[in-house]
Amino acid sequence: MKKAMSNVDVAAVVEELQEKLLGAFVGKSYQLAPDRVVVSFQSSGRGKIDLLLEAGRRIHITEKPREAPKMPPQFPTMLRSRLSGGRVAAVRQHGFDRVAEIEIERGDDRYLLIAEIFPKGNVLLLDDYGRIVLPLRPLAFRDRKLLAGEKYRYRDDQLDPRSISKNDLAFILASSDSELVRTLVRGLNMGGTYAEEVCHRAGLHKTEPAHSLTGEEIDRVHQALGEVFGLVQTDPHLVLDGGEVVDVVPAPLAVYNGLEQREFESFSQALDEFFSLEEAEEERSAKPKTALERRKEMQERSIQEFRDKEREYSSLGEKVYERYGEVESVLAAISKGFEKGFTYSEILAKIRTCGLPIADKILALDYQGELRLRLDDLADGDDVGGGTVDDTGGKGEGRGAVLELNSKLTVPQNAQRYYDRAKEQAKKREGAEKALKETIRLIERKEGPEKVKTRAVYRRRKPKWYERFRWFTSSDGFLVIGGRDATTNEEIYAKYLEKRDLALHTDAPGAPLVVIKTLGEGVPEETLEEAASFAVSYSSLWKAGLFEGDCYLVNGEQVTKTPEPGEFLKKGAFVVRGERRYFRDVPVGVALGIAGDQLIGGPVAAVKPKADPSVEVEPGELSAEDLAKRIYRYFAEKEEDRRWLKAVASVDAIVSFLPPGGSRVKG
């Protein structure tokens, strides 16, 4: 089931609301959930109409009975004071984006109620000058601040598949290096279902390389775009497969031919029914579970993830040997350039412009010699398969494989890297399976270990050397440390940063010096991504209320305290020389929890699988002390032995893991 409305769905609902809401008067507003608001309208011809707006997910008229809170929160209270008694003057969609707007006139004032349906969307009220009166959720991004008093900015304009010219369409397809369906999704602002529908109506297989289409095929795609996006609302219905609801659409789609349909008089009714099914499922899944049940679910998910990765890495190791000749020729070409004194960035630039087939195969080459290599899976005479190349570095199922290799290693050594990763995942899976058996045994006994008895004799353990810094242990077992201030940044540089280590930092000032202690071993990508999240989350970006940021990775030997001639370095500052690997748009966010007899904190991916109970934290409005007290009370609800809890996870200990600036518990 899809999780949110598409731009086609928004267009269909807006068309429906134009008919039913124009001229209606605004009544009361209610907030049913953190992201969900209902605004009532009174129409002379239709009576009371309830409009449901859910940030990032949906907007439609609802007829389902829902219990409203007795004390309305701030946002619906503001809507009542500003909009009650106002008249709806217009309803529209912004371009072909997932943004619906309701213009409301009240006396001399004019307001705009906006519902953003895209991921990380919001519900906001704007005044006549385009300023935000109040957002449902205060958020700040790199290029948009959704805060009271800020000028509202729309997202960058998206291409409209309803009005794109043939020439523009031909350019998008010709310049794409991906298959047709993915090119349509990324280049023309449409969901995957509608992209498949366009391919179906154009009589083309969705995995056709976009750049290979002929002029006649491009004409068919352009005609199919007009047909699909000209449907709007003609026959709203739910789509069912074997009795299970799989989608809700405003008009029939050929990709769903042969599946059962459940028709409705209006698209709002269909949407109301579709999402009410999801609400019911959410309520069922929200049934309180014991700590052991939550642990069991988490262990089962981890086992499946380990098993999937084990198979993936083994398959990629085999792929390296299958294409031994091609891989060896690419590695030899890069090594030859490096021996001549070229840097890896220079080698990649020369390859890009050489005009040889190898240029299309090397997708990336970083400063450490790590490369991503795309191999064509098709031998002469083979049939074309139905799979795609996985842009994340995984194994394609039919058209090709993308391999992550090191140009300094031989072909067998690169294959062995994948086999070693597979063994690591197998070892983790076996450990998780043993833990799962123990959890199941405890559940069957309907009792956990005797917490109070064993914890009553708890003695405060001696802190490790790294616990005076910010720290966490990655999913792959690597220790990562970071400074708390200029003094500890200096201490980490002077005492603990080795040449074999890796270091991360942000371009923005006010960030910790983050060090991955490698012990001379290769660091997996998962650890690098967790360390990047750590570096961004504990930087000044959090204090500024931003939800994403950039950071870079270098070798330990590239970090120095020696400034350029005539320059001066203040305390806690460093100089980085040489090439850097950037991590762009890294989401901020940390998790805190109790693992065994210790409080831990750091990147969500590294902390949550190990801790129970745990909480996720994001930038917000609470001070570190206030939030720490709330988190402590939450832990206290889960733990019977308060003396043990205070020794392990006191309020002060929790504060030490929180980033600088305001925060709140996510969700």
XYZ file of C-alpha atoms in Angstrom:
667
model
C 0.000 0.000 0.000
C 1.268 3.456 -0.819
C 2.000 5.756 2.099
C 1.069 9.129 0.600
C -0.891 10.780 -2.203
C 0.789 11.393 -5.564
C 0.700 14.661 -7.507
C -2.056 13.141 -9.682
C -4.065 12.383 -6.538
C -3.598 15.967 -5.334
C -4.806 17.307 -8.695
C -7.919 15.122 -8.497
C -8.716 16.171 -4.916
C -8.203 19.857 -5.704
C -10.654 19.565 -8.593
C -13.164 18.011 -6.198
C -12.584 20.644 -3.481
C -13.061 23.473 -5.970
C -16.575 22.201 -6.525
C -17.450 21.585 -2.866
C -15.581 24.261 -0.879
C -15.724 27.451 -2.966
C -17.899 29.948 -1.108
C -18.070 27.800 2.038
C -17.423 29.347 5.465
C -14.694 28.117 7.826
C -15.742 26.571 11.131
C -13.681 24.982 13.902
C -10.321 23.231 13.582
C -9.040 20.191 15.446
C -5.665 18.458 15.748
C -6.068 14.682 15.907
C -2.375 13.725 15.891
C 1.010 15.490 15.669
C 0.769 15.628 11.844
C -3.023 15.493 11.360
C -5.543 18.379 11.373
C -9.259 18.584 10.533
C -10.829 21.877 9.446
C -14.626 22.058 9.198
C -16.492 24.148 6.600
C -20.157 25.092 6.269
C -21.559 25.088 2.742
C -25.008 26.451 1.948
C -25.699 23.620 -0.487
C -23.865 20.731 1.183
C -23.959 21.421 4.891
C -20.971 20.628 7.117
C -17.797 19.426 5.385
C -14.758 18.138 7.297
C -11.420 18.475 5.507
C -8.548 16.316 6.772
C -4.971 17.532 6.196
C -2.039 15.304 7.133
C 1.439 16.709 6.617
C 3.456 14.782 4.055
C 0.681 12.291 3.399
C -2.827 13.363 2.337
C -5.626 15.937 2.009
C -9.268 14.970 1.452
C -12.808 15.342 2.771
C -13.529 12.859 5.535
C -16.764 11.368 6.799
C -15.211 9.031 9.352
C -16.045 9.839 13.000
C -12.918 10.906 14.853
C -12.591 11.937 18.495
C -11.144 15.434 18.902
C -9.100 16.405 21.980
C -10.913 18.517 24.573
C -8.030 21.001 24.784
C -6.886 21.963 21.258
C -3.104 22.465 20.792
C -1.581 25.707 19.563
C -1.979 25.184 15.800
C -5.756 24.504 15.648
C -6.313 27.243 18.235
C -4.546 29.676 15.919
C -6.613 28.471 12.935
C -9.828 29.066 14.876
C -8.801 32.602 15.853
C -7.695 33.546 12.319
C -10.048 31.637 10.013
C -13.401 30.969 11.755
C -16.128 32.755 9.821
C -13.885 33.322 6.798
C -14.980 32.393 3.266
C -13.158 30.114 0.830
C -12.162 32.206 -2.193
C -10.044 29.673 -4.115
C -8.664 26.141 -4.046
C -5.680 25.258 -6.217
C -2.622 23.087 -6.684
C 0.794 24.735 -6.855
C 2.026 23.799 -10.327
C 1.951 20.020 -10.484
C 3.659 19.631 -7.128
C 2.136 17.844 -4.137
C 1.033 21.146 -2.616
C -2.644 22.103 -2.123
C -3.666 25.693 -1.297
C -6.935 27.015 0.132
C -7.349 30.798 -0.058
C -9.599 32.209 2.669
C -10.984 35.755 2.992
C -12.041 37.130 6.361
C -12.964 40.806 6.339
C -9.990 42.725 4.984
C -7.617 39.839 5.734
C -6.636 37.147 3.293
C -4.958 33.882 4.338
C -3.539 30.882 2.546
C -3.838 27.433 4.141
C -1.167 25.194 2.614
C -0.896 21.402 2.802
C 2.453 19.945 1.666
C 2.000 16.273 0.767
C 5.625 15.460 -0.150
C 8.082 13.797 2.312
C 8.920 16.050 5.280
C 5.917 18.155 4.264
C 3.953 20.456 6.544
C 0.644 22.238 7.072
C 0.981 26.022 7.331
C -1.056 29.209 7.417
C 0.292 32.213 5.493
C -0.778 35.836 5.747
C -1.480 38.164 2.817
C 2.253 38.921 2.485
C 3.270 35.285 2.173
C 4.709 35.125 5.681
C 4.163 32.049 7.838
C 1.700 32.781 10.630
C 2.321 29.362 12.168
C 3.426 25.934 10.894
C 2.003 22.680 12.225
C 5.609 21.536 12.697
C 8.421 24.103 13.006
C 11.191 22.861 10.702
C 14.335 24.340 9.167
C 16.211 22.993 6.154
C 19.201 24.223 4.197
C 17.135 26.352 1.827
C 13.732 26.567 3.572
C 12.742 27.700 7.054
C 9.213 26.736 8.037
C 9.048 28.938 11.113
C 6.603 31.602 12.287
C 7.395 34.980 10.741
C 9.544 33.559 7.933
C 8.736 34.223 4.277
C 7.307 31.010 2.832
C 9.300 29.485 -0.010
C 7.992 26.811 -2.320
C 10.227 23.972 -3.359
C 12.121 24.426 -6.612
C 9.764 24.162 -9.580
C 9.258 20.625 -10.831
C 8.829 19.712 -14.493
C 5.153 19.251 -15.338
C 4.524 16.006 -17.287
C 1.190 17.450 -18.470
C 2.773 20.275 -20.456
C 6.314 19.163 -21.314
C 7.238 19.597 -24.984
C 8.542 16.789 -27.185
C 11.913 18.494 -27.472
C 12.315 18.796 -23.702
C 11.219 15.189 -23.260
C 13.709 14.020 -25.886
C 16.527 15.916 -24.135
C 15.711 14.356 -20.737
C 15.635 10.853 -22.192
C 18.777 11.295 -24.296
C 20.826 12.641 -21.379
C 19.812 9.845 -19.004
C 22.067 6.891 -18.175
C 19.248 4.960 -16.508
C 16.268 2.908 -17.645
C 13.072 4.499 -18.936
C 10.866 4.073 -15.861
C 13.455 5.506 -13.462
C 14.156 8.421 -15.813
C 10.453 9.307 -15.902
C 10.197 9.173 -12.117
C 13.255 11.319 -11.500
C 12.988 13.710 -14.407
C 9.258 14.329 -14.688
C 7.968 14.482 -11.123
C 5.768 11.386 -11.054
C 5.353 8.300 -8.914
C 6.525 4.853 -9.932
C 3.005 3.574 -10.675
C 2.293 6.369 -13.131
C 5.723 6.001 -14.740
C 4.947 2.316 -15.349
C 1.543 3.314 -16.747
C 3.219 5.672 -19.246
C 5.589 2.887 -20.349
C 2.667 0.473 -20.682
C 0.586 2.857 -22.794
C 3.597 3.692 -24.965
C 4.158 -0.018 -25.620
C 7.699 0.053 -24.189
C 9.354 -2.112 -21.561
C 10.038 -0.105 -18.432
C 13.693 -1.243 -18.287
C 14.566 0.052 -21.769
C 17.602 2.387 -21.597
C 16.082 5.868 -21.839
C 18.793 7.180 -24.164
C 18.203 4.384 -26.692
C 14.628 5.403 -27.632
C 13.995 6.295 -31.258
C 12.119 9.407 -32.386
C 8.954 7.377 -32.962
C 9.191 5.823 -29.462
C 9.675 9.277 -27.904
C 6.504 10.430 -29.687
C 4.637 7.474 -28.149
C 5.936 8.343 -24.678
C 4.857 11.970 -25.139
C 1.383 10.876 -26.260
C 1.127 8.483 -23.289
C 1.988 11.321 -20.906
C -0.948 13.311 -22.238
C -3.279 10.339 -21.839
C -2.218 9.407 -18.309
C -2.092 12.883 -16.821
C -5.220 14.028 -18.618
C -7.331 11.449 -16.780
C -7.595 13.382 -13.469
C -10.829 12.048 -11.898
C -13.126 9.855 -13.959
C -13.694 6.716 -11.885
C -12.278 6.792 -8.313
C -11.746 3.350 -6.819
C -9.655 1.108 -4.592
C -7.511 -1.553 -6.258
C -7.530 -4.981 -4.602
C -5.327 -7.997 -5.204
C -6.581 -11.201 -3.608
C -8.850 -9.211 -1.328
C -5.983 -7.001 -0.090
C -6.138 -3.259 -0.876
C -3.012 -2.243 -2.819
C -3.787 1.261 -4.135
C -6.326 4.055 -4.493
C -6.584 5.886 -7.838
C -8.855 8.593 -9.281
C -9.061 6.928 -12.704
C -8.464 3.438 -14.182
C -4.853 2.442 -14.866
C -3.881 -0.226 -17.370
C -1.174 -1.582 -15.042
C -3.986 -2.732 -12.736
C -5.993 -4.520 -15.444
C -7.333 -7.811 -14.135
C -7.344 -6.728 -10.484
C -10.498 -6.207 -8.457
C -11.914 -2.677 -8.127
C -14.074 -1.141 -5.421
C -15.709 2.029 -6.759
C -16.720 5.208 -4.889
C -18.786 8.276 -5.756
C -15.914 10.674 -5.045
C -12.163 10.441 -4.787
C -12.292 11.807 -1.209
C -14.459 8.875 -0.186
C -11.990 6.451 -1.765
C -9.040 8.168 -0.049
C -10.901 8.245 3.270
C -11.500 4.511 3.096
C -7.955 3.733 1.917
C -6.187 5.652 4.671
C -8.664 4.570 7.355
C -7.496 1.009 6.683
C -3.921 2.144 7.356
C -5.043 3.992 10.500
C -6.661 0.807 11.793
C -3.481 -1.138 11.066
C -1.419 1.498 12.884
C -3.709 1.289 15.908
C -3.362 -2.493 15.982
C 0.404 -2.285 15.694
C 0.432 0.359 18.439
C -0.826 -2.192 20.965
C 1.642 -2.097 23.886
C 4.269 -4.815 23.720
C 6.508 -6.113 26.413
C 10.221 -5.398 26.324
C 10.871 -9.039 25.408
C 8.422 -8.904 22.485
C 10.067 -5.744 21.156
C 13.471 -7.375 21.564
C 12.290 -10.448 19.656
C 11.003 -8.358 16.724
C 14.230 -6.389 16.566
C 16.331 -9.564 16.615
C 14.235 -11.165 13.857
C 14.673 -8.078 11.652
C 18.412 -8.062 12.303
C 18.752 -11.751 11.422
C 16.969 -11.214 8.103
C 19.134 -8.188 7.311
C 22.319 -10.136 8.107
C 21.125 -13.045 5.943
C 20.302 -10.759 2.995
C 23.668 -9.003 3.190
C 25.498 -12.321 3.457
C 23.883 -13.524 0.226
C 24.483 -10.201 -1.500
C 28.204 -10.073 -0.651
C 28.752 -13.714 -1.664
C 27.037 -13.062 -4.980
C 29.149 -9.966 -5.628
C 32.343 -11.908 -4.845
C 31.326 -14.475 -7.453
C 30.561 -11.655 -9.899
C 34.151 -10.361 -9.584
C 35.503 -13.781 -10.638
C 32.907 -14.194 -13.407
C 34.154 -11.004 -15.085
C 37.810 -11.504 -14.204
C 39.162 -10.109 -17.487
C 37.093 -6.929 -17.503
C 37.789 -6.169 -13.849
C 41.519 -6.787 -14.282
C 41.736 -4.451 -17.290
C 40.036 -1.620 -15.382
C 42.263 -2.068 -12.317
C 45.364 -2.164 -14.528
C 44.378 1.067 -16.317
C 43.935 2.924 -13.014
C 47.139 1.507 -11.506
C 49.096 2.530 -14.607
C 47.877 6.109 -14.295
C 48.702 6.181 -10.596
C 52.232 4.881 -11.245
C 52.747 7.787 -13.664
C 52.089 10.243 -10.833
C 48.468 11.184 -11.531
C 46.033 11.582 -8.647
C 42.889 9.501 -8.662
C 40.756 12.543 -9.477
C 43.002 13.266 -12.501
C 42.787 9.634 -13.598
C 38.993 9.722 -13.409
C 38.875 12.977 -15.405
C 41.053 11.471 -18.152
C 38.918 8.335 -18.272
C 35.738 10.416 -18.567
C 37.086 12.112 -21.702
C 38.910 9.214 -23.369
C 35.906 8.047 -25.403
C 36.635 4.374 -24.703
C 34.050 1.868 -23.395
C 35.769 1.913 -20.011
C 34.523 5.480 -19.480
C 30.934 4.266 -19.148
C 31.872 1.541 -16.687
C 33.624 3.552 -13.967
C 30.902 5.349 -12.021
C 33.122 6.803 -9.275
C 36.744 6.853 -8.099
C 37.632 8.510 -4.786
C 40.903 9.778 -3.358
C 41.694 6.421 -1.706
C 41.409 4.452 -4.932
C 37.970 3.047 -4.113
C 35.890 2.764 -7.265
C 32.392 1.794 -8.297
C 32.413 -0.244 -11.491
C 29.397 -1.048 -13.623
C 29.590 -4.258 -15.644
C 27.243 -5.208 -18.453
C 25.692 -8.566 -17.528
C 24.789 -9.462 -21.109
C 26.991 -11.785 -23.092
C 26.688 -12.044 -26.869
C 23.479 -13.788 -27.843
C 21.907 -13.497 -24.366
C 18.336 -12.344 -23.947
C 17.636 -9.077 -22.181
C 16.584 -9.673 -18.580
C 14.017 -7.667 -16.647
C 16.182 -6.351 -13.809
C 17.939 -3.073 -13.254
C 21.303 -1.788 -12.211
C 21.298 -0.962 -8.522
C 22.699 2.564 -8.111
C 23.602 1.897 -4.478
C 26.380 -0.475 -5.352
C 24.388 -3.667 -5.194
C 23.874 -6.458 -7.671
C 21.628 -5.876 -10.661
C 19.201 -8.653 -11.463
C 19.321 -8.512 -15.233
C 21.102 -5.626 -16.921
C 24.291 -5.248 -14.942
C 26.116 -5.222 -11.657
C 27.763 -2.354 -9.804
C 30.847 -3.475 -7.893
C 32.768 -1.628 -5.200
C 36.484 -2.339 -5.729
C 39.861 -1.022 -4.643
C 42.235 -0.207 -7.476
C 45.256 -1.024 -5.278
C 44.185 -4.670 -4.904
C 44.222 -7.568 -7.335
C 41.089 -9.214 -8.687
C 41.238 -12.125 -6.191
C 41.850 -9.691 -3.333
C 38.824 -7.629 -4.330
C 36.705 -10.771 -4.518
C 38.005 -11.836 -1.105
C 36.867 -8.492 0.335
C 33.283 -9.432 -0.553
C 33.694 -12.947 0.823
C 35.094 -11.528 4.080
C 32.077 -9.227 4.340
C 29.800 -12.210 3.795
C 31.579 -14.071 6.619
C 31.160 -11.069 8.930
C 27.428 -10.997 8.226
C 27.193 -14.757 8.802
C 28.953 -14.391 12.145
C 26.600 -11.596 13.168
C 23.597 -13.658 12.052
C 24.705 -16.647 14.119
C 25.122 -14.457 17.195
C 21.704 -12.895 16.675
C 20.106 -16.317 16.240
C 21.534 -17.466 19.592
C 20.205 -14.314 21.241
C 16.799 -14.864 19.634
C 16.588 -18.397 21.039
C 17.245 -17.034 24.526
C 14.597 -14.332 24.073
C 12.029 -16.907 22.910
C 12.856 -19.064 25.941
C 12.216 -16.119 28.268
C 8.939 -15.259 26.526
C 7.748 -18.852 26.838
C 8.448 -18.718 30.571
C 6.492 -15.420 30.582
C 9.098 -13.793 32.712
C 12.356 -12.018 32.146
C 15.541 -12.242 34.136
C 15.315 -11.176 37.765
C 16.248 -7.533 37.205
C 15.821 -6.232 40.721
C 17.677 -9.105 42.347
C 20.721 -8.907 40.068
C 20.753 -5.125 39.780
C 20.443 -4.533 43.518
C 24.130 -5.322 43.857
C 25.091 -3.053 40.950
C 28.342 -1.205 41.497
C 29.233 1.853 39.522
C 31.697 0.732 36.871
C 34.933 2.532 36.109
C 34.505 4.804 33.048
C 36.546 4.018 29.943
C 39.089 6.554 28.695
C 36.910 7.618 25.755
C 33.789 8.341 27.811
C 34.948 11.879 28.639
C 34.492 12.640 24.918
C 31.454 12.165 22.708
C 31.584 8.546 21.551
C 29.763 5.558 20.156
C 30.562 2.085 18.858
C 29.564 1.585 15.226
C 27.438 -1.269 13.912
C 30.683 -2.883 12.718
C 32.380 -2.572 16.120
C 34.605 0.483 15.495
C 35.062 3.055 18.257
C 34.221 6.602 17.120
C 35.078 9.606 19.326
C 34.426 13.331 19.005
C 35.320 16.453 20.955
C 32.833 18.199 23.235
C 34.548 21.594 22.926
C 37.768 23.234 21.777
C 39.735 21.734 24.683
C 38.692 18.127 24.046
C 39.168 18.621 20.288
C 42.766 19.547 21.061
C 43.148 16.538 23.368
C 41.834 14.117 20.749
C 44.226 15.531 18.148
C 47.239 15.466 20.479
C 46.708 12.069 22.173
C 44.373 9.857 20.170
C 44.481 10.726 16.443
C 46.806 8.271 14.664
C 47.871 8.300 11.017
C 45.966 5.079 10.398
C 42.732 6.588 11.761
C 40.056 8.410 9.772
C 38.773 11.873 10.687
C 35.557 13.737 9.890
C 34.540 17.373 10.229
C 32.007 19.819 8.825
C 32.763 22.903 6.759
C 30.672 24.907 9.223
C 32.501 26.056 12.407
C 31.470 24.731 15.800
C 31.808 21.019 15.095
C 33.641 18.207 16.887
C 36.793 16.613 15.528
C 35.437 13.106 14.909
C 37.898 10.210 14.768
C 37.270 6.617 13.727
C 39.786 4.384 15.534
C 40.592 1.897 12.753
C 43.303 -0.185 14.492
C 44.701 -0.600 10.991
C 41.608 -2.381 9.646
C 39.457 -1.394 6.658
C 36.374 0.576 7.682
C 33.043 -0.520 6.117
C 30.765 2.028 4.461
C 28.102 1.559 7.162
C 30.515 2.812 9.827
C 31.523 5.783 7.652
C 27.872 6.785 7.221
C 27.223 6.461 10.952
C 30.289 8.572 11.733
C 29.103 11.209 9.225
C 25.730 11.344 10.984
C 27.577 11.666 14.313
C 29.722 14.566 13.032
C 26.755 16.489 11.615
C 24.418 15.876 14.568
C 26.840 17.142 17.223
C 27.785 20.242 15.211
C 26.399 23.774 15.216
C 23.886 22.651 12.556
C 21.781 21.087 15.321
C 21.799 24.290 17.360
C 20.685 26.195 14.240
C 17.649 23.890 13.928
C 18.733 22.363 10.609
C 17.741 18.799 9.784
C 20.575 17.915 7.409
C 24.116 18.993 6.609
C 27.430 18.140 4.913
C 30.686 16.784 6.293
C 33.916 15.393 4.861
C 36.238 12.450 5.530
C 40.039 12.474 5.468
C 42.924 10.306 6.632
C 44.374 11.051 10.077
C 47.674 12.175 8.589
C 45.896 14.957 6.664
C 44.931 16.750 9.907
C 47.565 19.117 11.253
C 47.992 22.038 13.644
C 50.577 23.700 11.363
C 48.950 26.774 9.757
C 49.911 28.381 6.482
C 52.686 31.039 6.717
C 51.343 34.217 8.264
C 48.190 32.560 9.603
C 47.142 31.669 13.131
C 44.995 28.797 14.413
C 42.759 29.391 17.400
C 42.250 26.763 20.055
C 40.327 23.741 18.778
C 40.967 24.597 15.108
C 42.900 22.463 12.622
C 44.183 22.483 9.061
C 43.212 19.725 6.639
C 45.390 19.252 3.569
C 44.710 17.034 0.574
C 41.615 15.560 -1.006
C 38.401 15.117 0.941
C 35.456 12.763 0.532
C 32.193 14.599 1.119
C 28.973 13.235 2.564
C 26.149 15.465 1.337
C 22.742 16.161 2.935
C 23.359 13.863 5.905
C 20.238 13.801 8.149
C 20.777 14.880 11.739
C 19.405 12.776 14.562
C 20.630 10.761 17.515
C 19.329 7.943 19.673
C 19.846 7.277 23.388
C 19.220 4.043 25.198
C 20.340 1.520 27.768
C 22.447 -1.404 26.596
C 23.146 -3.890 29.373
C 24.335 -1.790 32.317
C 25.392 1.255 30.295
C 23.796 4.356 28.784
C 24.800 4.794 25.142
C 24.055 7.437 22.535
C 24.906 8.407 18.975
C 23.682 7.690 15.424
C 20.297 5.999 15.316
C 21.516 3.101 13.163
C 24.302 2.278 15.632
C 22.381 2.718 18.899
C 18.784 1.524 18.471
C 19.557 -2.140 17.605
C 21.647 -2.423 20.788
C 19.496 -0.543 23.297
C 16.208 -1.273 25.034
C 14.596 1.010 26.032
C 15.678 3.732 23.603
C 14.483 7.071 22.201
C 15.249 9.063 19.040
C 15.971 12.785 19.344
C 15.770 15.554 16.730
C 16.267 19.364 16.787
C 13.446 21.025 18.713
C 12.379 23.522 21.324
C 13.410 21.915 24.662
C 16.614 22.610 26.563
C 18.973 19.709 27.208
C 18.021 19.578 30.910
C 14.256 19.572 30.267
C 14.509 16.906 27.591
C 16.828 14.773 29.742
C 14.221 14.779 32.525
C 11.544 13.617 30.091
C 13.772 10.849 28.758
C 14.611 9.755 32.295
C 10.897 9.542 33.160
C 10.348 7.440 30.042
C 13.158 5.067 31.063
C 11.696 4.946 34.586
C 8.405 3.645 33.153
C 10.297 0.716 31.643
C 12.584 -0.092 34.577
C 11.464 -1.298 38.001
C 14.730 -0.717 39.861
C 14.991 3.074 40.147
C 18.264 2.961 42.098
C 19.877 0.983 39.296
C 18.449 3.343 36.677
C 19.748 6.417 38.464
C 23.206 4.883 38.637
C 23.214 3.938 34.955
C 21.203 6.702 33.257
C 20.917 9.739 35.481
C 19.620 13.040 34.105
C 23.196 14.402 33.976
C 24.362 11.320 32.064
C 21.547 11.760 29.548
C 22.447 15.448 29.100
C 26.010 14.431 28.211
C 24.728 12.527 25.147
C 22.425 15.298 23.848
C 23.642 17.597 21.046
C 24.098 21.324 21.726
C 20.945 23.405 21.343
C 17.228 22.700 21.571
C 15.959 19.155 21.058
C 12.867 17.007 21.319
C 11.939 13.340 21.191
C 11.156 12.389 17.595
C 7.478 11.626 17.033
